[in-house]
Amino acid sequence: MNLHGGIGMTSQRTRARMIDRLLEQGIKSPLVLDAMAAVPRHIFLEEGLQHRAYEDTPLPIGEGQTISSPYIVALTCELASRGNPMDIVLEIGGGGGYQAAVLARLAKKVVSLERIAKLVGKARRTLRELRINNVLIKNVDGTYGYPAGAPYDAIVVAAAMPFIPDELKAQLKPGGRLVAPVGRGEVQHLMVVEARENGYSERDMEAVKFVPLLPGVA
Ligand code: SAH
């Protein structure tokens, strides 16, 4: 089996099948589908798991954390961007950097916050290897966002929050969108918050399963 080259389970053809599946699952934005097709998901996994990279499942990335499934990454990117190119996006819960790499193709600049230093190191190395240089990764607790980079076109949260802090909503541009799994249990609601002229609208999209947002850095 060839894990790195063009003919194994990590080949272009395997990736094309993932895109077909995303279409079937209802992902419509050509920008998002192109970004998903362009980013080599297997590079974000350790060798023993690379052959499963294009399956629709979350997979372990070390430190008890997971890389989100392709569908969840595509869905949250589509909801955040509405299929339009963006200037600046904030990601909370960057993990190994996979979604940041996808977002880097949808926005001019990505700020990605990750509390676990080891994952920050890994993510920086992988993005450098892929020559992606429009992602700023910060080893901080992202619960309240990153006001220094605000306002954002979109905020994508990749860890379950018990509620959405007002401080986060305040970092959206007018018309900007925040996508976050909200709930205290094992299953959460994927919420989309949009900044309107006179307040915020909120929509509940579907049931999702994310790792919990945790306080502090590690
Ligand atoms: N976006 C990642 C998914 C990583 S899983 C991907 O594409 O693969 C969610 C990540 O959120 C974990 O790495 C976890 O360490 C991180 N996380 C949890 N609580 C956090 C917090 N308060 N601030 C920043 N990151 C947090």
CSV table of C-alpha atoms and ligand atoms in Angstrom, one decimal:
chain,number,residue,atom,x,y,z
A,1,MET,CA,0.0,0.0,0.0
A,2,ASN,CA,1.3,3.4,-0.9
A,3,LEU,CA,0.3,5.9,1.7
A,4,HIS,CA,2.1,9.0,0.4
A,5,GLY,CA,2.0,8.8,-3.4
A,6,GLY,CA,-0.7,9.0,-5.9
A,7,ILE,CA,-2.1,5.5,-5.9
A,8,GLY,CA,-3.0,4.6,-2.2
A,9,MET,CA,-6.0,5.4,-0.1
A,10,THR,CA,-4.8,9.0,0.0
A,11,SER,CA,-5.0,9.6,-3.7
A,12,GLN,CA,-6.8,12.2,-5.7
A,13,ARG,CA,-9.5,9.7,-6.6
A,14,THR,CA,-10.2,9.0,-2.9
A,15,ARG,CA,-10.4,12.7,-2.3
A,16,ALA,CA,-12.8,13.1,-5.3
A,17,ARG,CA,-15.1,10.5,-3.7
A,18,MET,CA,-15.1,12.6,-0.5
A,19,ILE,CA,-16.3,15.6,-2.6
A,20,ASP,CA,-19.1,13.5,-4.2
A,21,ARG,CA,-20.2,12.5,-0.7
A,22,LEU,CA,-20.2,16.1,0.5
A,23,LEU,CA,-22.4,17.0,-2.5
A,24,GLU,CA,-24.8,14.2,-1.6
A,25,GLN,CA,-24.8,15.4,2.0
A,26,GLY,CA,-26.0,18.8,0.8
A,27,ILE,CA,-22.8,21.0,0.7
A,28,LYS,CA,-23.4,23.4,-2.2
A,29,SER,CA,-20.8,26.1,-2.2
A,30,PRO,CA,-18.3,25.6,-5.1
A,31,LEU,CA,-15.7,27.6,-3.1
A,32,VAL,CA,-16.1,25.3,-0.1
A,33,LEU,CA,-16.0,22.1,-2.2
A,34,ASP,CA,-12.9,23.4,-4.1
A,35,ALA,CA,-11.2,24.1,-0.8
A,36,MET,CA,-12.1,20.7,0.6
A,37,ALA,CA,-10.7,19.1,-2.6
A,38,ALA,CA,-7.5,21.1,-2.5
A,39,VAL,CA,-6.5,20.4,1.2
A,40,PRO,CA,-4.8,17.0,1.7
A,41,ARG,CA,-6.5,15.9,4.8
A,42,HIS,CA,-4.2,12.8,5.3
A,43,ILE,CA,-1.3,15.1,6.0
A,44,PHE,CA,-2.9,16.2,9.2
A,45,LEU,CA,-3.0,12.6,10.5
A,46,GLU,CA,-0.4,10.2,11.8
A,47,GLU,CA,0.7,7.6,9.3
A,48,GLY,CA,-1.3,4.8,10.8
A,49,LEU,CA,-4.5,6.7,10.3
A,50,GLN,CA,-3.8,8.3,6.9
A,51,HIS,CA,-5.6,5.6,5.0
A,52,ARG,CA,-8.9,6.6,6.7
A,53,ALA,CA,-8.4,10.4,6.1
A,54,TYR,CA,-11.2,10.7,3.5
A,55,GLU,CA,-13.8,8.7,5.4
A,56,ASP,CA,-16.6,10.8,6.8
A,57,THR,CA,-15.6,10.4,10.4
A,58,PRO,CA,-13.7,12.4,13.1
A,59,LEU,CA,-10.3,10.8,13.9
A,60,PRO,CA,-7.8,11.2,16.8
A,61,ILE,CA,-5.0,13.8,16.4
A,62,GLY,CA,-3.4,13.2,19.8
A,63,GLU,CA,-3.8,14.9,23.2
A,64,GLY,CA,-7.3,13.3,23.4
A,65,GLN,CA,-8.5,15.6,20.6
A,66,THR,CA,-10.0,14.8,17.1
A,67,ILE,CA,-9.9,16.2,13.6
A,68,SER,CA,-13.6,17.0,12.7
A,69,SER,CA,-15.3,15.0,10.0
A,70,PRO,CA,-15.1,16.3,6.4
A,71,TYR,CA,-18.9,17.0,6.5
A,72,ILE,CA,-18.7,19.0,9.7
A,73,VAL,CA,-15.7,21.0,8.4
A,74,ALA,CA,-17.5,21.7,5.0
A,75,LEU,CA,-20.8,22.5,6.7
A,76,THR,CA,-19.4,24.9,9.2
A,77,CYS,CA,-17.3,26.6,6.5
A,78,GLU,CA,-20.4,27.0,4.3
A,79,LEU,CA,-22.5,28.3,7.1
A,80,ALA,CA,-19.8,30.8,8.1
A,81,SER,CA,-19.0,32.1,4.6
A,82,ARG,CA,-22.4,31.7,2.9
A,83,GLY,CA,-20.2,30.5,0.0
A,84,ASN,CA,-18.6,34.0,-0.4
A,85,PRO,CA,-14.9,34.8,-0.1
A,86,MET,CA,-14.0,36.5,3.2
A,87,ASP,CA,-11.3,38.9,4.5
A,88,ILE,CA,-10.7,37.6,8.0
A,89,VAL,CA,-12.0,34.6,9.9
A,90,LEU,CA,-11.5,33.5,13.5
A,91,GLU,CA,-11.3,29.8,14.4
A,92,ILE,CA,-11.7,28.7,18.1
A,93,GLY,CA,-10.2,25.2,18.6
A,94,GLY,CA,-7.7,24.9,15.9
A,95,GLY,CA,-6.5,21.4,16.8
A,96,GLY,CA,-4.0,20.1,14.2
A,97,GLY,CA,-4.8,22.9,11.7
A,98,TYR,CA,-7.0,21.0,9.2
A,99,GLN,CA,-10.0,23.4,9.2
A,100,ALA,CA,-7.7,26.3,9.4
A,101,ALA,CA,-6.1,25.1,6.1
A,102,VAL,CA,-9.5,24.9,4.5
A,103,LEU,CA,-10.5,28.3,5.8
A,104,ALA,CA,-7.2,29.7,4.5
A,105,ARG,CA,-8.6,29.1,1.0
A,106,LEU,CA,-11.9,30.9,1.8
A,107,ALA,CA,-10.4,34.0,3.6
A,108,LYS,CA,-7.5,36.3,3.1
A,109,LYS,CA,-6.5,35.7,6.7
A,110,VAL,CA,-7.3,33.2,9.4
A,111,VAL,CA,-6.7,33.5,13.1
A,112,SER,CA,-6.8,30.1,14.8
A,113,LEU,CA,-6.8,29.7,18.6
A,114,GLU,CA,-5.8,26.5,20.3
A,115,ARG,CA,-5.3,25.9,24.0
A,116,ILE,CA,-3.0,22.8,23.7
A,117,ALA,CA,0.6,23.8,22.9
A,118,LYS,CA,1.6,20.5,21.4
A,119,LEU,CA,-1.2,20.7,18.8
A,120,VAL,CA,-0.2,24.3,18.1
A,121,GLY,CA,3.3,23.1,17.3
A,122,LYS,CA,2.0,20.3,15.1
A,123,ALA,CA,-0.4,22.7,13.3
A,124,ARG,CA,2.3,25.3,12.6
A,125,ARG,CA,4.6,22.6,11.2
A,126,THR,CA,1.9,21.1,8.9
A,127,LEU,CA,0.7,24.4,7.6
A,128,ARG,CA,4.3,25.4,6.9
A,129,GLU,CA,4.9,22.1,5.1
A,130,LEU,CA,1.8,22.9,2.9
A,131,ARG,CA,3.1,26.4,2.3
A,132,ILE,CA,0.0,28.0,3.8
A,133,ASN,CA,1.1,31.3,5.2
A,134,ASN,CA,-2.1,33.3,5.9
A,135,VAL,CA,-3.0,31.5,9.2
A,136,LEU,CA,-1.9,33.0,12.5
A,137,ILE,CA,-2.1,30.3,15.2
A,138,LYS,CA,-2.2,31.4,18.9
A,139,ASN,CA,-1.7,29.2,21.9
A,140,VAL,CA,-4.4,30.8,24.0
A,141,ASP,CA,-7.8,30.0,25.7
A,142,GLY,CA,-10.2,31.1,22.9
A,143,THR,CA,-13.4,31.2,25.0
A,144,TYR,CA,-13.7,34.9,24.6
A,145,GLY,CA,-12.2,35.1,21.1
A,146,TYR,CA,-9.3,37.3,20.0
A,147,PRO,CA,-10.3,41.0,20.1
A,148,ALA,CA,-6.9,42.1,18.7
A,149,GLY,CA,-7.9,40.7,15.3
A,150,ALA,CA,-11.6,41.8,15.3
A,151,PRO,CA,-13.9,42.5,13.6
A,152,TYR,CA,-14.3,39.2,11.8
A,153,ASP,CA,-16.4,38.2,8.8
A,154,ALA,CA,-16.9,34.9,10.5
A,155,ILE,CA,-16.1,33.0,13.7
A,156,VAL,CA,-16.0,29.2,13.6
A,157,VAL,CA,-16.0,27.4,16.9
A,158,ALA,CA,-14.8,23.8,16.9
A,159,ALA,CA,-15.4,22.8,20.5
A,160,ALA,CA,-18.8,22.7,22.4
A,161,MET,CA,-19.7,25.8,24.4
A,162,PRO,CA,-22.3,25.8,27.1
A,163,PHE,CA,-23.5,29.1,25.8
A,164,ILE,CA,-22.2,31.8,23.3
A,165,PRO,CA,-20.5,34.6,25.2
A,166,ASP,CA,-21.6,38.2,24.2
A,167,GLU,CA,-17.9,39.0,24.0
A,168,LEU,CA,-17.6,36.7,21.0
A,169,LYS,CA,-20.7,38.1,19.1
A,170,ALA,CA,-19.2,41.6,19.6
A,171,GLN,CA,-16.2,40.5,17.5
A,172,LEU,CA,-18.4,40.0,14.3
A,173,LYS,CA,-18.6,42.5,11.5
A,174,PRO,CA,-22.1,43.7,10.6
A,175,GLY,CA,-23.6,40.8,8.7
A,176,GLY,CA,-20.9,38.5,10.1
A,177,ARG,CA,-21.6,35.0,11.2
A,178,LEU,CA,-20.6,32.9,14.1
A,179,VAL,CA,-21.0,29.1,13.9
A,180,ALA,CA,-20.8,27.1,17.1
A,181,PRO,CA,-21.8,23.8,18.7
A,182,VAL,CA,-23.8,24.8,21.8
A,183,GLY,CA,-24.7,22.5,24.7
A,184,ARG,CA,-23.4,20.9,27.9
A,185,GLY,CA,-24.0,17.2,27.0
A,186,GLU,CA,-22.5,14.8,24.5
A,187,VAL,CA,-24.8,16.0,21.8
A,188,GLN,CA,-25.0,19.7,21.0
A,189,HIS,CA,-26.9,22.1,18.7
A,190,LEU,CA,-25.0,23.7,15.8
A,191,MET,CA,-26.0,27.3,16.1
A,192,VAL,CA,-25.5,30.1,13.6
A,193,VAL,CA,-25.6,33.6,15.0
A,194,GLU,CA,-25.7,36.6,12.5
A,195,ALA,CA,-24.9,40.2,13.5
A,196,ARG,CA,-27.8,42.4,12.3
A,197,GLU,CA,-28.2,46.1,12.4
A,198,ASN,CA,-30.3,45.9,15.5
A,199,GLY,CA,-29.1,42.8,17.3
A,200,TYR,CA,-28.3,39.2,16.5
A,201,SER,CA,-30.4,36.5,14.9
A,202,GLU,CA,-29.9,32.9,15.9
A,203,ARG,CA,-30.7,29.7,14.1
A,204,ASP,CA,-30.4,26.1,15.3
A,205,MET,CA,-29.1,24.0,12.4
A,206,GLU,CA,-28.7,20.3,13.5
A,207,ALA,CA,-27.6,18.0,16.3
A,208,VAL,CA,-23.7,17.6,16.4
A,209,LYS,CA,-21.0,16.0,18.6
A,210,PHE,CA,-17.9,18.1,19.4
A,211,VAL,CA,-15.3,17.8,22.1
A,212,PRO,CA,-15.9,20.2,24.9
A,213,LEU,CA,-14.4,23.7,25.1
A,214,LEU,CA,-12.0,23.7,28.1
A,215,PRO,CA,-10.6,26.6,30.1
A,216,GLY,CA,-7.0,27.7,30.2
A,217,VAL,CA,-4.0,26.7,28.2
A,218,ALA,CA,-2.3,23.3,28.3
B,1,SAH,N1,-10.6,22.5,14.0
B,1,SAH,C1,-9.9,21.3,14.3
B,1,SAH,C2,-10.8,20.5,15.3
B,1,SAH,C3,-10.0,20.3,16.6
B,1,SAH,S1,-11.0,19.6,17.9
B,1,SAH,C4,-9.7,20.4,13.1
B,1,SAH,O1,-10.0,20.9,12.0
B,1,SAH,O2,-9.3,19.3,13.1
B,1,SAH,C5,-11.3,21.0,18.9
B,1,SAH,C6,-10.1,21.7,19.5
B,1,SAH,O3,-10.5,22.7,20.4
B,1,SAH,C7,-9.2,20.8,20.4
B,1,SAH,O4,-7.9,20.7,19.8
B,1,SAH,C8,-9.1,21.5,21.7
B,1,SAH,O5,-7.9,21.4,22.4
B,1,SAH,C9,-9.5,22.9,21.4
B,1,SAH,N2,-10.1,23.7,22.5
B,1,SAH,C10,-10.9,23.3,23.5
B,1,SAH,N3,-11.2,24.3,24.3
B,1,SAH,C11,-10.5,25.4,23.8
B,1,SAH,C12,-10.3,26.8,24.2
B,1,SAH,N4,-11.0,27.2,25.3
B,1,SAH,N5,-9.6,27.6,23.5
B,1,SAH,C13,-8.9,27.1,22.4
B,1,SAH,N6,-9.0,25.9,22.0
B,1,SAH,C14,-9.8,25.0,22.7
